[in-house]
mmCIF file of C-alpha atoms in Angstrom:
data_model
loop_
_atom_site.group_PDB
_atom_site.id
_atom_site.type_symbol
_atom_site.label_atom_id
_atom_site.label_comp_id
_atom_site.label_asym_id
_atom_site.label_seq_id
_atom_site.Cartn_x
_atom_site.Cartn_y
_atom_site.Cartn_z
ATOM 1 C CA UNK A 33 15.606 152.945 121.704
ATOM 2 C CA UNK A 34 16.652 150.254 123.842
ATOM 3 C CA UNK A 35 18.885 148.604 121.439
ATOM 4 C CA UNK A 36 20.323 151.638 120.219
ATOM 5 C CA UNK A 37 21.227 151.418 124.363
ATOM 6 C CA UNK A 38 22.868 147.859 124.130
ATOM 7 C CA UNK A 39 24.568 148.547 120.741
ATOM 8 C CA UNK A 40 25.988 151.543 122.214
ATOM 9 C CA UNK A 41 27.336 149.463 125.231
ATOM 10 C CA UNK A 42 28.931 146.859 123.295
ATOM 11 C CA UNK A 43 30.356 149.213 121.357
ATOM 12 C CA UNK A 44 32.350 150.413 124.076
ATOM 13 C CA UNK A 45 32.541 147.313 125.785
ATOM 14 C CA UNK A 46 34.556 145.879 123.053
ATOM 15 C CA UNK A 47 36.467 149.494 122.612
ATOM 16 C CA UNK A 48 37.447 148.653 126.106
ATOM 17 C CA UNK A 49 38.617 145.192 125.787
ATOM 18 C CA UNK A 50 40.681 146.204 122.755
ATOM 19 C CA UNK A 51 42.747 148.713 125.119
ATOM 20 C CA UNK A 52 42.990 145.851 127.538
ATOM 21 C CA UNK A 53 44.539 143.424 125.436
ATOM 22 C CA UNK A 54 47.284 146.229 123.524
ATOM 23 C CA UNK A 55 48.111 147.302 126.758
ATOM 24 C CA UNK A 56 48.216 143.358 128.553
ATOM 25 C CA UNK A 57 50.195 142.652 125.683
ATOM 26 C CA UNK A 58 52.587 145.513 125.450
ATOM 27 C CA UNK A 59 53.122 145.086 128.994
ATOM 28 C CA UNK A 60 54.432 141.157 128.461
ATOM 29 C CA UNK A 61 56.898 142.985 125.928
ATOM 30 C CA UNK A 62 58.198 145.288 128.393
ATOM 31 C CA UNK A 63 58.698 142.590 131.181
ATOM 32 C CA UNK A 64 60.512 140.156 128.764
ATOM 33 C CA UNK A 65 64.128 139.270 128.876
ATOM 34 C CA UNK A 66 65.743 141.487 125.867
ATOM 35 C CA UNK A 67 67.354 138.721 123.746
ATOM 36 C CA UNK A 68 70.238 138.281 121.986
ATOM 37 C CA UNK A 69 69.404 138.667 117.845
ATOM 38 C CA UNK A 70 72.943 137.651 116.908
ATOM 39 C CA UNK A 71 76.655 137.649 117.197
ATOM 40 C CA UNK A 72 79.667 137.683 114.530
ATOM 41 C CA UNK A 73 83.256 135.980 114.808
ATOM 42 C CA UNK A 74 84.721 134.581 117.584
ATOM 43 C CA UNK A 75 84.540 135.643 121.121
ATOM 44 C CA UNK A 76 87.145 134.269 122.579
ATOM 45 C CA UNK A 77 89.474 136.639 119.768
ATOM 46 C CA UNK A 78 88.406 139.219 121.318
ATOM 47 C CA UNK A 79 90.316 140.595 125.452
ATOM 48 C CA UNK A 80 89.644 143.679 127.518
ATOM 49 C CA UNK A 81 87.890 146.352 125.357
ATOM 50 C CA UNK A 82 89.184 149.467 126.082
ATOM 51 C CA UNK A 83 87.389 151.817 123.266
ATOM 52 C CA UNK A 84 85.846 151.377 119.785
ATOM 53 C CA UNK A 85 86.075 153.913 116.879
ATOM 54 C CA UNK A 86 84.124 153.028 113.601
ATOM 55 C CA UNK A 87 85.097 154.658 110.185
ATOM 56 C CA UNK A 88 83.252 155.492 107.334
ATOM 57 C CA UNK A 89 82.983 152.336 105.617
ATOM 58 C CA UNK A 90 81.957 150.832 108.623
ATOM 59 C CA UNK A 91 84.903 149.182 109.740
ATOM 60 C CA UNK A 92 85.228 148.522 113.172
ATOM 61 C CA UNK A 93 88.003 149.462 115.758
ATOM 62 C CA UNK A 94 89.006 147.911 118.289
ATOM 63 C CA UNK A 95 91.175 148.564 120.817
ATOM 64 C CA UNK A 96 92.479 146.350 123.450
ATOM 65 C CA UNK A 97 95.718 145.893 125.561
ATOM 66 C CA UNK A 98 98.799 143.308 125.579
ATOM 67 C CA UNK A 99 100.002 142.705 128.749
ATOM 68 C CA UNK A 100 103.720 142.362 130.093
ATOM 69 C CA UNK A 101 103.665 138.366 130.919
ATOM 70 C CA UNK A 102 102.856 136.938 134.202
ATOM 71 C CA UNK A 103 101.708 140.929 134.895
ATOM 72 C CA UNK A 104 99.287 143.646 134.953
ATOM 73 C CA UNK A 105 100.561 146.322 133.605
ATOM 74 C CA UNK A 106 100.093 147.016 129.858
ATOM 75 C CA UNK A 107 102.693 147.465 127.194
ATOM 76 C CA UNK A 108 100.941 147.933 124.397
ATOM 77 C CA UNK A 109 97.824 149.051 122.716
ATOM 78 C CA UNK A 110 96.239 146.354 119.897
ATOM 79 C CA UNK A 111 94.211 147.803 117.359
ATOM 80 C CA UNK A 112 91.849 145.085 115.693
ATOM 81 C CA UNK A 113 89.878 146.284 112.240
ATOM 82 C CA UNK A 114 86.990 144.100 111.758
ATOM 83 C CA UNK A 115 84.002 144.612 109.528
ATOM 84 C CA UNK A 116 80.818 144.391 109.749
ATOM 85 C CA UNK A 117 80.765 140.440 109.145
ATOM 86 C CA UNK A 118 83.128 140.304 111.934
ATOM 87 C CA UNK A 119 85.987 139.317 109.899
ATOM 88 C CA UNK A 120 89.181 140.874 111.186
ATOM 89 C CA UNK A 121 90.864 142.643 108.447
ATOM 90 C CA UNK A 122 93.609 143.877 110.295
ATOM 91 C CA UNK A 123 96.124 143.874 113.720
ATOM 92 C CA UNK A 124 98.227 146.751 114.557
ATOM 93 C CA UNK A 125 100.620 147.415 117.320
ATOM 94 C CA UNK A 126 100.766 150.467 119.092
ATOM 95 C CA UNK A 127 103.951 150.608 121.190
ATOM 96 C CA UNK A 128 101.922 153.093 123.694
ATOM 97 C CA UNK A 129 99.966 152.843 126.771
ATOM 98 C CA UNK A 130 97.348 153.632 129.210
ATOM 99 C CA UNK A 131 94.903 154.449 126.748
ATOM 100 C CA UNK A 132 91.798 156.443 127.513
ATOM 101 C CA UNK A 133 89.466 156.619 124.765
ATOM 102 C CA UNK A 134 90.086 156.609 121.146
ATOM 103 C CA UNK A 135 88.225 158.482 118.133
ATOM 104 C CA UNK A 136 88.515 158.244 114.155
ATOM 105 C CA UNK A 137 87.633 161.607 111.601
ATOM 106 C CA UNK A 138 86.660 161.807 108.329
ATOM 107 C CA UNK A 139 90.287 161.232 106.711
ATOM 108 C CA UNK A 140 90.516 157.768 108.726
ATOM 109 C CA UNK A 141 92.824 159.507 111.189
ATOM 110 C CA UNK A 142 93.013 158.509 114.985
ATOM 111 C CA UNK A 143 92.891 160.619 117.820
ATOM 112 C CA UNK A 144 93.922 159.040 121.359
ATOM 113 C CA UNK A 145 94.033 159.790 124.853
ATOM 114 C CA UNK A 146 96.158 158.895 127.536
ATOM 115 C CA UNK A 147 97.177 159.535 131.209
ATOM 116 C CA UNK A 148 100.802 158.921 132.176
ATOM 117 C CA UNK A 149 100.304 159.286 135.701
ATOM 118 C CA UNK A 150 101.231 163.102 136.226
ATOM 119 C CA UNK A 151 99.774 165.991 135.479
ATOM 120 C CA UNK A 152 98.273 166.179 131.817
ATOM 121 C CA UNK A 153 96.396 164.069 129.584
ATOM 122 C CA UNK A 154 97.969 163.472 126.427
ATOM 123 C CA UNK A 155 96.093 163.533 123.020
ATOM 124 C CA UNK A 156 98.206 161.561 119.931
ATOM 125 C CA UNK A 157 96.795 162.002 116.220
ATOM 126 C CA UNK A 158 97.979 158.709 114.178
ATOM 127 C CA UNK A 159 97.642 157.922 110.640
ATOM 128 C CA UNK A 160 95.783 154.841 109.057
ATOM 129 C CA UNK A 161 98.932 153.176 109.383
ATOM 130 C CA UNK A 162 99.367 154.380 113.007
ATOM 131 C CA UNK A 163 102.295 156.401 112.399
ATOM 132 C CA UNK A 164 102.416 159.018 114.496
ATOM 133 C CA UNK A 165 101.614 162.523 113.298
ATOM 134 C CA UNK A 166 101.007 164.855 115.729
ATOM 135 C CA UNK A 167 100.945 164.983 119.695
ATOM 136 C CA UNK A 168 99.493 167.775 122.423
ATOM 137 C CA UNK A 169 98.875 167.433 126.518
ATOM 138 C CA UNK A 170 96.707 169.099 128.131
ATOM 139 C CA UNK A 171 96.459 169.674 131.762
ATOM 140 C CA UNK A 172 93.803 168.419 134.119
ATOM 141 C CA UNK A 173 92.886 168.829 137.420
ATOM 142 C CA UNK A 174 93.433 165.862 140.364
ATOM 143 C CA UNK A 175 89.535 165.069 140.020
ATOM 144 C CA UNK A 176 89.874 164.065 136.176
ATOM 145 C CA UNK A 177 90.143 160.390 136.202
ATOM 146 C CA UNK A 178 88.841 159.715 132.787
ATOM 147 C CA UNK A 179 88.850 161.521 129.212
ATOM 148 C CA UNK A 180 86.713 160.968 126.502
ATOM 149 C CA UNK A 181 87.312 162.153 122.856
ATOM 150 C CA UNK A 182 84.682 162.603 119.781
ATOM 151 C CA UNK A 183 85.409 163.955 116.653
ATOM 152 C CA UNK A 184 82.557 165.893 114.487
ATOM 153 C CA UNK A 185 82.077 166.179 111.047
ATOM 154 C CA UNK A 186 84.505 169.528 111.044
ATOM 155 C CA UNK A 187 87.611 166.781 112.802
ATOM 156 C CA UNK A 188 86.989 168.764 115.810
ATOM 157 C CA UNK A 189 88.324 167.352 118.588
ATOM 158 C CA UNK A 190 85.540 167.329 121.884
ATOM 159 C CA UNK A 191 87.754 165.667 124.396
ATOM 160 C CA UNK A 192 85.309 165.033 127.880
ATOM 161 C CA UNK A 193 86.648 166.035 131.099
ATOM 162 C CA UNK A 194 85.255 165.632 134.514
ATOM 163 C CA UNK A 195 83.911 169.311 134.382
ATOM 164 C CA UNK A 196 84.391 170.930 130.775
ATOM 165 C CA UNK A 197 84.639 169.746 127.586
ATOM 166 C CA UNK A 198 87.401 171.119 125.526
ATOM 167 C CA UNK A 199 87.238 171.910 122.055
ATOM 168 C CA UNK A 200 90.441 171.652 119.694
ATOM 169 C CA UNK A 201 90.909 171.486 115.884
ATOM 170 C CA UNK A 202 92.730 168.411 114.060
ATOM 171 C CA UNK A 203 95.970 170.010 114.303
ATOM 172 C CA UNK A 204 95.168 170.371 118.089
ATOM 173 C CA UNK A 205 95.014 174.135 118.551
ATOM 174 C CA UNK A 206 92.806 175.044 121.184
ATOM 175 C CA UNK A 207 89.376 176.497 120.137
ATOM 176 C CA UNK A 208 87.246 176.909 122.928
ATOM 177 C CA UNK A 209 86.186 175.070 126.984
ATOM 178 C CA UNK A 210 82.632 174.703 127.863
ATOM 179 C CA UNK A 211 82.039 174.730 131.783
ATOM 180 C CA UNK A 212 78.256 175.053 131.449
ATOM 181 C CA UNK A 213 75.321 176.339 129.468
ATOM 182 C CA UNK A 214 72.348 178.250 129.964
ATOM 183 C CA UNK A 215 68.606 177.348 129.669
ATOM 184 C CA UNK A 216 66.647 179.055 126.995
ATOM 185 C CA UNK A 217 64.458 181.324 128.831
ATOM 186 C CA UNK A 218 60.501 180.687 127.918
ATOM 187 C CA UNK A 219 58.615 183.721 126.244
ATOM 188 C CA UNK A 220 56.308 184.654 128.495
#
């Protein structure tokens, strides 16, 4: 009977140290320094990101700005396509500005935003070839000092506002504002 006791106890002595040693070990995980896997291309090609859109081959978007020289302000939006290698396929000027956020739908059609200092944020639809196609403002309120757009698998248009979310479809007719939502009420 009394090694039934002891062969009981080591049983959950060991148990025990078993728990101990996951949990000392998953602990050291948690406290390490994340680390750096890898990186592709060169960094130094790359300025001020201001947004990324990905398409649906994968192909990277980036979009940066070109400066006046010896100043500040912006006068241009470059758009860098680079896959997933980090080769850069592609450079494209955009002769706009004060760019927001950007977005890319199914059809490999861009969506961007942009403040011009007034009044109303501007949304601009582009083709692959950044042509411009389409163009709509829409107004905002003196506390929205960003915009963010994403596009869902319909090319609807969520553009992110300090308070609401508008909804608009890829031709940029309104659809619908969300101010808030309600919780789902638990049967009782």
């Amino acid at each position: 009977m009394r090694h039934v006791y002891y062969l009981v106890n080591i049983k959950q002595f060991i148990f025990k140290m078993l728990i101990l040693i996951t949990l000392t070990s998953l602990s050291s995980l948690a406290q390490a320094d994340p680390k750096l896997i890898s990186t592709v291309g060169q960094s130094s090609l790359i300025n001020e990101v201001l947004d990324i859109a990905i398409d649906s081959l994968g192909n990277n978007y980036i979009f940066e700005y070109e400066y006046l020289k010896y100043s500040s302000e912006p006068k241009a939006i470059i758009v860098k396509k680079i896959n997933n290698e980090g080769l850069l396929i592609s450079q494209s000027r955009v002769n706009d500005r004060y760019l927001y956020s950007a977005a890319i739908n199914k059809n490999n059609e861009f969506y961007t935003i942009h403040r011009y200092f007034n009044d109303h944020f501007t949304i601009k639809k582009w083709s692959a070839s950044w042509e411009l196609i389409l163009k709509w403002e829409i107004p905002f309120s003196s506390y929205d000092y960003s915009a963010k757009l994403v596009i869902d698998s319909k090319n609807q248009i969520y553009v992110k506002l300090k308070n609401s979310i508008q909804i608009y479809n890829e031709n940029g007719v309104f659809i619908r504002e969300i101010k808030g939502y309600f919780h789902k009420k638990s049967p009782t």
